[in-house]
Coordinates of C-alpha atoms in Angstrom, one line a residue:
M258 CA 0.0 0.0 0.0
P259 CA 1.5 3.4 -1.0
K260 CA 2.0 5.9 1.8
V261 CA 1.5 9.7 1.7
L262 CA 2.4 12.4 4.1
I263 CA 0.3 15.6 4.3
S264 CA 2.7 18.0 5.8
D265 CA 0.7 21.3 5.7
K266 CA -2.8 22.0 7.0
M267 CA -5.3 20.8 4.4
D268 CA -9.0 20.2 4.2
P269 CA -9.9 16.8 5.8
K270 CA -11.4 15.7 2.5
A271 CA -7.8 15.1 1.2
A272 CA -7.0 12.4 3.8
Q273 CA -10.5 10.9 3.2
I274 CA -9.9 10.6 -0.5
F275 CA -6.5 8.9 0.0
R276 CA -8.0 6.3 2.4
E277 CA -10.9 5.7 0.0
R278 CA -8.4 5.1 -2.8
G279 CA -6.4 2.6 -0.8
V280 CA -3.5 4.9 0.1
E281 CA -2.2 5.1 3.6
V282 CA -1.9 8.7 4.8
D283 CA -0.4 10.5 7.8
E284 CA -1.3 14.1 8.6
I285 CA 1.8 15.6 10.3
T286 CA 2.0 19.4 10.0
G287 CA 4.3 22.0 11.3
K288 CA 7.5 20.0 11.2
T289 CA 10.9 21.8 11.0
P290 CA 13.2 20.8 8.0
E291 CA 15.2 18.6 10.3
E292 CA 12.1 16.9 11.6
L293 CA 10.8 16.4 8.1
K294 CA 14.1 14.9 6.9
A295 CA 13.9 12.4 9.7
I296 CA 10.5 11.0 8.5
I297 CA 10.3 11.7 4.8
G298 CA 12.0 8.4 3.8
Q299 CA 8.9 6.5 4.9
Y300 CA 6.7 8.0 2.2
D301 CA 5.9 7.5 -1.5
G302 CA 4.0 10.8 -1.8
L303 CA 4.1 14.2 -0.2
A304 CA 1.1 16.6 -0.2
I305 CA 1.9 20.2 0.6
R306 CA 0.7 23.8 0.5
S307 CA 3.0 26.7 0.8
S308 CA 4.6 26.2 4.2
T309 CA 6.6 23.0 3.5
K310 CA 9.8 23.8 1.7
V311 CA 10.8 20.8 -0.5
T312 CA 14.5 21.6 -0.8
K313 CA 17.4 19.5 -2.3
D314 CA 18.4 18.5 1.2
I315 CA 14.9 17.2 2.0
L316 CA 14.8 15.3 -1.3
E317 CA 18.1 13.6 -0.6
H318 CA 16.5 12.1 2.5
A319 CA 13.3 11.1 0.6
T320 CA 14.6 7.7 -0.4
N321 CA 11.1 6.3 -1.4
L322 CA 9.5 9.5 -2.6
K323 CA 7.9 9.3 -6.0
V324 CA 5.6 12.3 -6.2
V325 CA 5.1 15.8 -4.6
G326 CA 1.7 17.4 -4.9
R327 CA 1.2 21.1 -4.3
A328 CA -2.4 22.0 -3.3
G329 CA -2.3 25.3 -5.2
I330 CA -0.6 26.9 -8.2
G331 CA 2.7 28.2 -7.1
V332 CA 5.6 25.8 -6.6
D333 CA 8.2 28.3 -5.5
N334 CA 8.7 26.2 -2.4
V335 CA 9.7 23.1 -4.4
D336 CA 13.2 22.6 -5.9
I337 CA 11.9 21.2 -9.2
P338 CA 15.3 20.6 -10.8
A339 CA 16.4 18.7 -7.8
A340 CA 13.2 16.7 -7.8
S341 CA 13.6 16.0 -11.5
A342 CA 17.1 14.8 -11.0
K343 CA 15.9 12.6 -8.1
G344 CA 13.1 11.2 -10.3
V345 CA 10.3 12.7 -8.3
V346 CA 7.2 13.9 -10.1
V347 CA 6.1 17.4 -9.1
M348 CA 2.4 18.3 -9.5
N349 CA 0.3 21.3 -8.7
T350 CA -3.4 22.1 -8.9
P351 CA -3.6 25.1 -11.3
F352 CA -7.4 25.2 -11.6
G353 CA -8.7 24.6 -8.0
N354 CA -8.3 28.2 -6.9
S355 CA -8.4 30.0 -10.3
I356 CA -11.8 31.6 -9.8
T357 CA -11.1 32.6 -6.3
T358 CA -7.8 34.3 -7.2
A359 CA -9.4 36.0 -10.2
E360 CA -12.3 37.3 -8.1
H361 CA -9.8 38.7 -5.6
A362 CA -8.1 40.6 -8.3
I363 CA -11.5 42.0 -9.5
A364 CA -12.4 42.9 -5.9
L365 CA -9.1 44.8 -5.4
M366 CA -9.7 46.6 -8.7
F367 CA -13.1 47.8 -7.4
A368 CA -11.5 48.7 -4.1
L369 CA -8.9 50.9 -5.8
A370 CA -11.4 52.5 -8.1
R371 CA -13.6 53.6 -5.2
Q372 CA -11.0 54.0 -2.5
L373 CA -13.0 51.6 -0.3
P374 CA -10.5 50.8 2.5
E375 CA -9.7 54.5 3.2
A376 CA -13.4 55.5 2.9
D377 CA -14.3 52.7 5.4
A378 CA -11.6 53.8 7.9
S379 CA -12.6 57.4 7.6
T380 CA -16.3 56.7 8.1
Q381 CA -15.7 54.4 11.1
A382 CA -13.5 57.1 12.6
G383 CA -16.6 59.4 12.8
K384 CA -15.8 61.5 9.8
W385 CA -18.2 62.0 6.9
E386 CA -15.8 62.9 4.0
K387 CA -18.1 62.4 1.1
N388 CA -16.2 64.9 -1.1
R389 CA -12.8 63.4 -0.3
F390 CA -13.4 60.1 -1.9
M391 CA -14.0 60.7 -5.6
G392 CA -13.7 57.4 -7.4
V393 CA -13.6 56.3 -11.0
E394 CA -15.9 54.0 -13.0
L395 CA -14.6 50.8 -14.5
T396 CA -16.9 50.9 -17.5
S397 CA -15.1 51.9 -20.7
K398 CA -11.7 51.8 -18.9
T399 CA -8.8 49.7 -20.4
L400 CA -7.6 46.8 -18.4
G401 CA -4.1 45.5 -19.2
L402 CA -3.5 41.8 -18.4
I403 CA 0.1 40.8 -17.9
G404 CA -0.3 37.0 -18.3
A405 CA -3.4 35.6 -20.1
G406 CA -3.4 32.0 -18.8
N407 CA -6.1 30.3 -16.8
I408 CA -6.5 33.0 -14.1
G409 CA -5.9 35.9 -16.5
S410 CA -8.5 34.6 -18.9
I411 CA -11.1 34.5 -16.0
V412 CA -10.2 38.1 -15.1
A413 CA -10.6 39.1 -18.7
D414 CA -14.1 37.5 -18.9
R415 CA -15.2 39.3 -15.7
A416 CA -13.8 42.6 -16.9
L417 CA -15.5 42.3 -20.3
G418 CA -18.7 41.7 -18.3
L419 CA -18.1 45.1 -16.7
R420 CA -17.8 46.6 -20.2
M421 CA -14.1 47.2 -19.9
K422 CA -11.7 47.0 -22.8
V423 CA -9.0 44.4 -22.3
V424 CA -5.5 44.3 -23.8
A425 CA -3.2 41.4 -22.9
F426 CA 0.6 40.8 -23.0
D427 CA 1.6 37.2 -23.0
P428 CA 4.3 35.7 -25.2
F429 CA 2.3 32.4 -25.3
L430 CA -1.0 34.0 -26.3
T431 CA -1.9 33.1 -29.8
P432 CA -4.0 35.4 -32.0
E433 CA -6.7 32.7 -32.2
R434 CA -6.9 32.4 -28.4
A435 CA -6.9 36.2 -28.0
L436 CA -9.9 36.4 -30.4
E437 CA -11.6 33.6 -28.5
M438 CA -11.1 35.5 -25.2
G439 CA -12.3 38.8 -26.6
V440 CA -9.0 40.6 -25.8
E441 CA -6.5 42.5 -27.9
K442 CA -3.0 40.9 -27.9
V443 CA -0.4 43.7 -27.5
T444 CA 3.3 44.2 -26.7
L445 CA 4.3 45.1 -23.1
D446 CA 5.1 48.7 -24.1
E447 CA 1.7 49.1 -25.7
L448 CA 0.0 47.7 -22.6
L449 CA 1.9 50.1 -20.3
A450 CA 1.0 53.1 -22.4
R451 CA -2.7 52.3 -22.8
A452 CA -3.9 50.6 -19.6
D453 CA -6.0 52.4 -16.9
F454 CA -5.7 49.3 -14.7
I455 CA -3.0 46.6 -14.8
T456 CA -3.4 43.2 -13.3
L457 CA -0.6 40.6 -13.2
H458 CA -1.2 36.9 -13.7
T459 CA 2.1 35.3 -14.5
P460 CA 4.5 33.0 -12.6
L461 CA 7.7 34.4 -11.1
T462 CA 10.6 33.4 -13.5
D463 CA 13.8 35.0 -14.6
Q464 CA 11.9 36.5 -17.5
T465 CA 9.1 38.0 -15.3
R466 CA 11.0 39.0 -12.2
N467 CA 10.5 42.8 -11.8
I468 CA 8.5 42.9 -15.1
L469 CA 7.1 46.2 -13.6
S470 CA 10.5 47.7 -13.0
A471 CA 11.2 51.4 -12.4
E472 CA 11.8 51.7 -16.1
N473 CA 8.5 50.0 -17.1
L474 CA 6.5 51.8 -14.4
A475 CA 7.7 55.1 -15.9
K476 CA 6.1 54.0 -19.2
T477 CA 2.6 53.6 -17.7
K478 CA -0.3 56.0 -18.2
K479 CA -0.5 58.7 -15.5
G480 CA -3.0 57.7 -12.9
V481 CA -2.7 53.9 -13.7
R482 CA -3.9 51.5 -11.0
I483 CA -2.0 48.3 -10.5
I484 CA -3.1 45.0 -8.9
N485 CA -1.0 42.0 -8.2
C486 CA -2.5 38.7 -6.9
A487 CA 0.1 36.5 -8.7
R488 CA 3.5 36.4 -7.2
G489 CA 5.7 38.8 -5.2
G490 CA 8.7 39.9 -7.1
L491 CA 6.9 40.8 -10.3
I492 CA 6.9 44.5 -9.2
D493 CA 9.8 46.6 -8.0
E494 CA 8.2 47.6 -4.7
D495 CA 10.5 50.6 -4.1
A496 CA 9.8 51.9 -7.6
L497 CA 6.0 51.4 -7.0
K498 CA 6.3 53.4 -3.7
A499 CA 8.1 56.2 -5.6
G500 CA 5.3 56.2 -8.3
L501 CA 2.6 56.4 -5.7
D502 CA 4.3 59.2 -3.8
S503 CA 4.8 61.2 -7.0
G504 CA 1.2 60.7 -8.1
H505 CA 2.2 59.1 -11.4
I506 CA 0.6 55.9 -10.2
G507 CA -3.0 56.5 -9.1
G508 CA -3.2 53.4 -6.8
A509 CA -1.9 49.9 -6.2
A510 CA -3.2 46.8 -4.5
L511 CA -0.9 43.9 -3.6
D512 CA -2.0 40.6 -2.3
V513 CA 1.6 39.2 -2.6
F514 CA 5.0 40.6 -1.7
K515 CA 8.6 39.9 -2.5
V516 CA 9.2 38.8 1.1
E517 CA 6.4 37.0 2.9
P518 CA 5.1 37.2 5.4
A519 CA 5.3 40.9 4.8
K520 CA 5.5 42.2 8.3
E521 CA 7.0 45.5 7.1
S522 CA 7.2 47.3 3.7
P523 CA 8.0 50.7 2.4
L524 CA 4.5 50.6 0.9
F525 CA 2.7 50.3 4.2
G526 CA 0.9 53.6 5.0
T527 CA 1.2 55.0 1.5
P528 CA -1.9 56.8 0.3
N529 CA -3.9 54.9 -2.3
F530 CA -2.2 51.6 -1.4
I531 CA -4.2 48.5 -0.5
S532 CA -2.6 45.3 0.9
T533 CA -4.0 41.9 1.8
P534 CA -2.0 38.9 3.2
H535 CA -1.9 36.6 0.2
L536 CA -5.6 35.9 0.2
G537 CA -5.9 35.1 -3.5
A538 CA -6.8 31.4 -2.8
S539 CA -8.4 32.0 0.6
T540 CA -12.0 31.0 0.2
T541 CA -13.7 28.0 1.6
E542 CA -14.5 26.7 -1.8
A543 CA -10.9 27.0 -3.1
Q544 CA -9.4 25.4 0.0
V545 CA -11.7 22.4 -0.4
N546 CA -11.1 22.2 -4.2
V547 CA -7.3 22.2 -4.1
A548 CA -7.2 19.6 -1.3
I549 CA -9.5 17.3 -3.2
Q550 CA -7.6 17.8 -6.5
V551 CA -4.1 17.2 -5.0
A552 CA -5.4 14.0 -3.2
E553 CA -7.0 12.7 -6.4
Q554 CA -3.9 13.5 -8.5
L555 CA -1.5 11.8 -6.0
A556 CA -3.8 8.8 -5.6
D557 CA -4.1 8.4 -9.4
F558 CA -0.4 8.4 -9.7
L559 CA 0.4 6.0 -6.9
V560 CA -2.4 3.6 -7.6
S561 CA -2.8 3.6 -11.4
G562 CA 0.1 5.6 -12.8
G563 CA -1.9 8.6 -14.0
V564 CA 0.0 11.8 -14.2
T565 CA -2.0 15.1 -14.1
N566 CA -0.8 18.7 -13.9
A567 CA 2.8 17.5 -13.6
L568 CA 5.5 20.2 -14.0
N569 CA 8.4 17.9 -14.9
M570 CA 6.9 15.1 -17.0
P571 CA 4.2 14.7 -19.6
S572 CA 0.6 14.2 -18.3
L573 CA -0.8 10.7 -18.5
T574 CA -4.5 10.3 -17.6
A575 CA -5.6 7.5 -15.3
E576 CA -7.5 6.1 -18.3
E577 CA -4.4 6.2 -20.5
A578 CA -2.1 4.7 -18.0
P579 CA -3.4 1.0 -18.2
K580 CA -3.3 1.1 -22.0
L581 CA 0.2 2.6 -22.1
K582 CA 1.6 0.4 -19.4
P583 CA 2.6 -2.5 -21.7
Y584 CA 4.0 -0.1 -24.3
M585 CA 6.1 1.5 -21.6
A586 CA 7.3 -1.9 -20.5
L587 CA 8.3 -2.7 -24.1
A588 CA 9.9 0.7 -24.6
E589 CA 12.0 0.4 -21.4
K590 CA 13.2 -3.1 -22.5
L591 CA 14.1 -1.8 -26.0
G592 CA 15.9 1.2 -24.5
S593 CA 17.8 -1.1 -22.1
L594 CA 18.8 -3.4 -25.0
V595 CA 20.3 -0.6 -27.1
G596 CA 21.9 0.9 -24.1
Q597 CA 23.7 -2.4 -23.2
L598 CA 24.6 -3.2 -26.8
S599 CA 25.8 0.3 -28.0
H600 CA 29.5 0.8 -28.1
G601 CA 31.0 4.3 -28.1
A602 CA 29.3 7.6 -27.5
V603 CA 25.6 7.8 -28.5
T604 CA 24.7 11.2 -29.9
G605 CA 21.1 10.7 -30.8
I606 CA 18.2 8.4 -30.1
A607 CA 15.0 8.2 -32.2
I608 CA 11.7 6.6 -31.0
E609 CA 9.4 5.6 -33.9
A610 CA 5.9 4.3 -33.6
E611 CA 3.7 2.7 -36.2
G612 CA 0.4 0.9 -36.3
A613 CA -1.6 1.2 -33.1
A614 CA 1.4 2.7 -31.2
A615 CA 1.4 5.7 -33.5
A616 CA -2.0 6.8 -32.1
L617 CA -0.8 6.9 -28.5
N618 CA 0.7 9.6 -26.3
L619 CA 4.4 9.1 -27.2
K620 CA 5.9 11.2 -24.4
P621 CA 5.6 8.5 -21.7
I622 CA 6.9 5.9 -24.2
T623 CA 9.9 8.2 -24.9
G624 CA 10.5 8.6 -21.2
A625 CA 10.5 4.8 -20.8
V626 CA 12.9 4.3 -23.6
L627 CA 15.3 6.9 -22.2
A628 CA 15.0 5.4 -18.7
G629 CA 15.9 1.9 -20.0
F630 CA 18.7 3.3 -22.1
M631 CA 20.3 5.4 -19.4
R632 CA 19.9 2.8 -16.6
V633 CA 23.2 1.4 -17.9
H634 CA 24.8 4.6 -16.6
S635 CA 22.7 5.2 -13.4
D636 CA 20.7 2.9 -11.1
T637 CA 18.5 5.9 -10.0
V638 CA 17.2 6.8 -13.4
N639 CA 13.5 6.7 -14.1
M640 CA 10.9 8.1 -16.5
V641 CA 11.0 11.5 -14.7
N642 CA 14.7 12.2 -14.6
A643 CA 15.7 10.4 -17.8
P644 CA 14.8 13.2 -20.2
F645 CA 16.7 15.7 -18.0
L646 CA 19.7 13.4 -17.9
A647 CA 19.6 13.0 -21.6
K648 CA 19.5 16.7 -22.1
E649 CA 22.4 17.2 -19.8
R650 CA 24.4 14.8 -21.9
G651 CA 23.5 16.5 -25.1
L652 CA 21.6 13.6 -26.4
D653 CA 19.4 14.4 -29.4
V654 CA 16.0 12.8 -28.9
R655 CA 13.4 12.5 -31.7
E656 CA 9.9 11.1 -31.8
V657 CA 8.5 9.9 -35.2
R658 CA 5.0 8.6 -36.0
H659 CA 4.3 6.5 -39.1
D660 CA 0.8 5.9 -40.5
R661 CA 2.0 3.1 -42.7
E662 CA 0.9 -0.5 -42.5
G663 CA 3.6 -2.8 -41.3
D664 CA 4.1 -6.5 -40.6
Y665 CA 2.8 -6.0 -37.0
H666 CA -0.4 -4.3 -35.8
T667 CA 1.8 -2.2 -33.5
L668 CA 5.5 -1.5 -33.5
V669 CA 8.0 0.6 -31.5
R670 CA 11.5 1.1 -33.0
V671 CA 14.4 2.6 -31.2
T672 CA 17.4 3.8 -33.2
V673 CA 20.7 5.1 -31.7
T674 CA 23.2 7.2 -33.6
T675 CA 26.9 6.7 -32.8
A676 CA 30.2 7.4 -34.6
D677 CA 29.9 4.0 -36.2
G678 CA 26.4 4.8 -37.6
E679 CA 22.9 3.9 -36.7
R680 CA 21.7 0.8 -35.0
S681 CA 18.1 -0.1 -34.3
V682 CA 15.9 -2.5 -32.4
A683 CA 12.1 -3.0 -32.7
G684 CA 9.5 -4.6 -30.7
T685 CA 5.8 -5.3 -30.6
L686 CA 3.1 -6.5 -28.1
F687 CA 1.6 -10.0 -28.4
G688 CA -2.0 -10.0 -27.3
D689 CA -1.6 -6.2 -26.7
Q690 CA 0.2 -7.1 -23.4
A691 CA 3.3 -9.1 -23.8
P692 CA 6.5 -7.2 -25.0
R693 CA 8.4 -9.0 -27.7
L694 CA 11.6 -8.1 -29.6
V695 CA 11.1 -8.7 -33.3
E696 CA 14.1 -7.0 -34.9
L697 CA 17.7 -6.6 -33.7
F698 CA 20.1 -4.5 -35.8
G699 CA 18.3 -5.3 -39.0
I700 CA 18.0 -9.1 -38.3
K701 CA 14.5 -10.6 -37.8
V702 CA 14.3 -12.3 -34.4
E703 CA 11.5 -13.0 -32.0
A704 CA 12.5 -13.0 -28.3
D705 CA 11.3 -12.2 -24.8
L706 CA 13.5 -9.8 -23.0
A707 CA 13.6 -11.0 -19.4
G708 CA 16.1 -11.8 -16.7
P709 CA 19.8 -12.6 -17.5
M710 CA 20.5 -13.3 -21.2
L711 CA 23.4 -14.1 -23.5
Y712 CA 23.8 -12.2 -26.7
V713 CA 26.0 -13.7 -29.4
V714 CA 26.8 -12.6 -33.0
N715 CA 28.4 -15.4 -35.0
E716 CA 28.9 -16.7 -38.5
D717 CA 26.1 -19.0 -39.5
A718 CA 27.7 -22.4 -39.8
P719 CA 26.7 -26.0 -39.0
G720 CA 27.5 -27.2 -35.5
F721 CA 27.8 -23.8 -33.8
I722 CA 24.6 -24.2 -31.7
G723 CA 25.8 -27.5 -30.4
R724 CA 29.2 -26.2 -29.4
L725 CA 27.6 -23.2 -27.6
G726 CA 25.2 -25.5 -25.8
T727 CA 28.0 -27.8 -24.7
T728 CA 30.1 -24.9 -23.4
L729 CA 27.2 -23.6 -21.3
G730 CA 26.3 -27.1 -20.1
E731 CA 29.8 -27.8 -19.0
A732 CA 29.7 -24.6 -17.0
G733 CA 26.4 -25.6 -15.4
V734 CA 24.4 -22.9 -17.0
N735 CA 20.9 -23.9 -18.0
I736 CA 19.2 -22.3 -21.0
G737 CA 15.7 -21.1 -20.5
T738 CA 14.7 -19.9 -24.0
F739 CA 16.6 -19.8 -27.3
H740 CA 16.1 -17.3 -30.1
L741 CA 17.9 -17.3 -33.4
G742 CA 17.9 -14.9 -36.3
R743 CA 20.1 -14.5 -39.4
R744 CA 20.6 -12.1 -42.3
S745 CA 21.0 -15.0 -44.8
A746 CA 22.1 -18.6 -44.9
G747 CA 25.8 -18.7 -44.1
G748 CA 25.9 -15.1 -43.2
E749 CA 25.7 -13.3 -39.9
A750 CA 23.5 -14.8 -37.2
V751 CA 22.3 -13.5 -33.9
L752 CA 21.5 -15.6 -30.8
L753 CA 19.6 -14.5 -27.7
L754 CA 19.5 -17.0 -24.9
S755 CA 17.8 -16.5 -21.6
V756 CA 19.7 -18.3 -18.9
D757 CA 19.0 -19.2 -15.3
E758 CA 21.9 -17.2 -14.0
A759 CA 24.1 -14.4 -15.3
V760 CA 27.1 -15.4 -17.4
D761 CA 30.3 -14.6 -15.6
A762 CA 33.4 -13.2 -17.3
G763 CA 35.2 -16.5 -17.4
L764 CA 32.4 -18.3 -19.2
L765 CA 31.9 -15.3 -21.5
G766 CA 35.6 -15.6 -22.5
K767 CA 35.0 -19.2 -23.5
V768 CA 32.0 -18.3 -25.6
K769 CA 34.0 -15.6 -27.4
A770 CA 36.7 -18.1 -28.1
L771 CA 34.3 -20.4 -30.0
P772 CA 35.0 -20.6 -33.8
G773 CA 32.9 -18.1 -35.7
V774 CA 31.9 -15.9 -32.7
K775 CA 32.2 -12.2 -33.5
T776 CA 30.6 -10.7 -30.4
A777 CA 29.3 -12.1 -27.1
M778 CA 27.8 -10.2 -24.2
G779 CA 25.8 -10.8 -21.1
L780 CA 22.6 -8.8 -20.8
V781 CA 20.3 -8.2 -17.8
F782 CA 16.6 -7.1 -17.9

């Protein structure tokens, strides 16, 4: 039974879902990093919010960890490169609190437009300063979206309902998607010059850090009002303070800060400034939604292999996983085979699919091939970290689909490129379940790939099989299965034998010494 740790406070429905799905779960919150390191090795999964910091140090102690699930969008508290290198899947729940966060941005926009916090404080202080608080309408104003993803698109929809004009800057926004959203796609400089209100809905990356810098804030329309419910660090807070003090910026509302918890800030006390303590996702509905989603995603992964909203590997639905499982087993065996048989530096690897395989999601199949291939070099490699390790080594990875009809109803071919040229192996599934090798370096051969095996390339000549059998028999090695293929009569032949125990170096030397043997290797699957 897989075991999950919930290390941050989470709605009780998360633990309930884990138990219903057959996953053992412990709810242990508030642990220090040292305390977490002491227990993390017991768990296959870790469910967190924002408090737990999943650092490289924590991951090094997580000997059994397979997946981390963040109940929420931001994963700033997870070292994703370290998790990927460790082979740990990192998931988030990008949709569970989208509406809540978008509504908070809209609420802050209204609050800025009508100076609601200051008007409330003034009125409750016994003043009646009706003429002091002269607001502005949102109707017909231009809203500038920096980031037009899931949350940004919801904000745009709500703003259009308020009869606002919406312009959006997002490098990944296509013209078609902009048309569908009803927004105008613009450059950042155009947005800064035109927007009456600006809202930010982008993750914090090297490209977006201080996207509203002093230089960019100076390009904004005089009187602009700025709202940030995304991530601290997107705005230069000192420059924002200067803009508010000068009157160039008409108002600002921040739900997030560069340093949190924000116990002090140069912005506090500034007129026309509103702050909230990272409340974007803080509604009852959102808290329940993200807890349910993270539990369902982790349970799917640990029970059936489904991968949803992963940040470091391709998604694989719980429905796809059973169908792809035998293909991934085949792919891993083919990758392992070429990895063990390849001599010299491999510069490229191609994964080709034809027949039924061509209609499948190839990303998991590619990950399985790379995991099998690279396991020759590392015993900690898996589908998650294999693509990253391949990239580190400069390996050129290609995926190819063929719609042609072949000899088999489904076929996966793996080809490696070395200084000596290309070499390929191919396999199929018998009964849609059983992996079977059908081609080895251009030679037709049918073989199971399981356990210890002996691989021999020899000249096709009478008596060779008898001599090989005698050599193995004299060494006390029993043959399980025997698979033979050849290019032509009297030409080059390939033998794959499954044996009950691995062939040691001494016996391998005797096999290599047999007349006609060109190559002999021990393989393990």
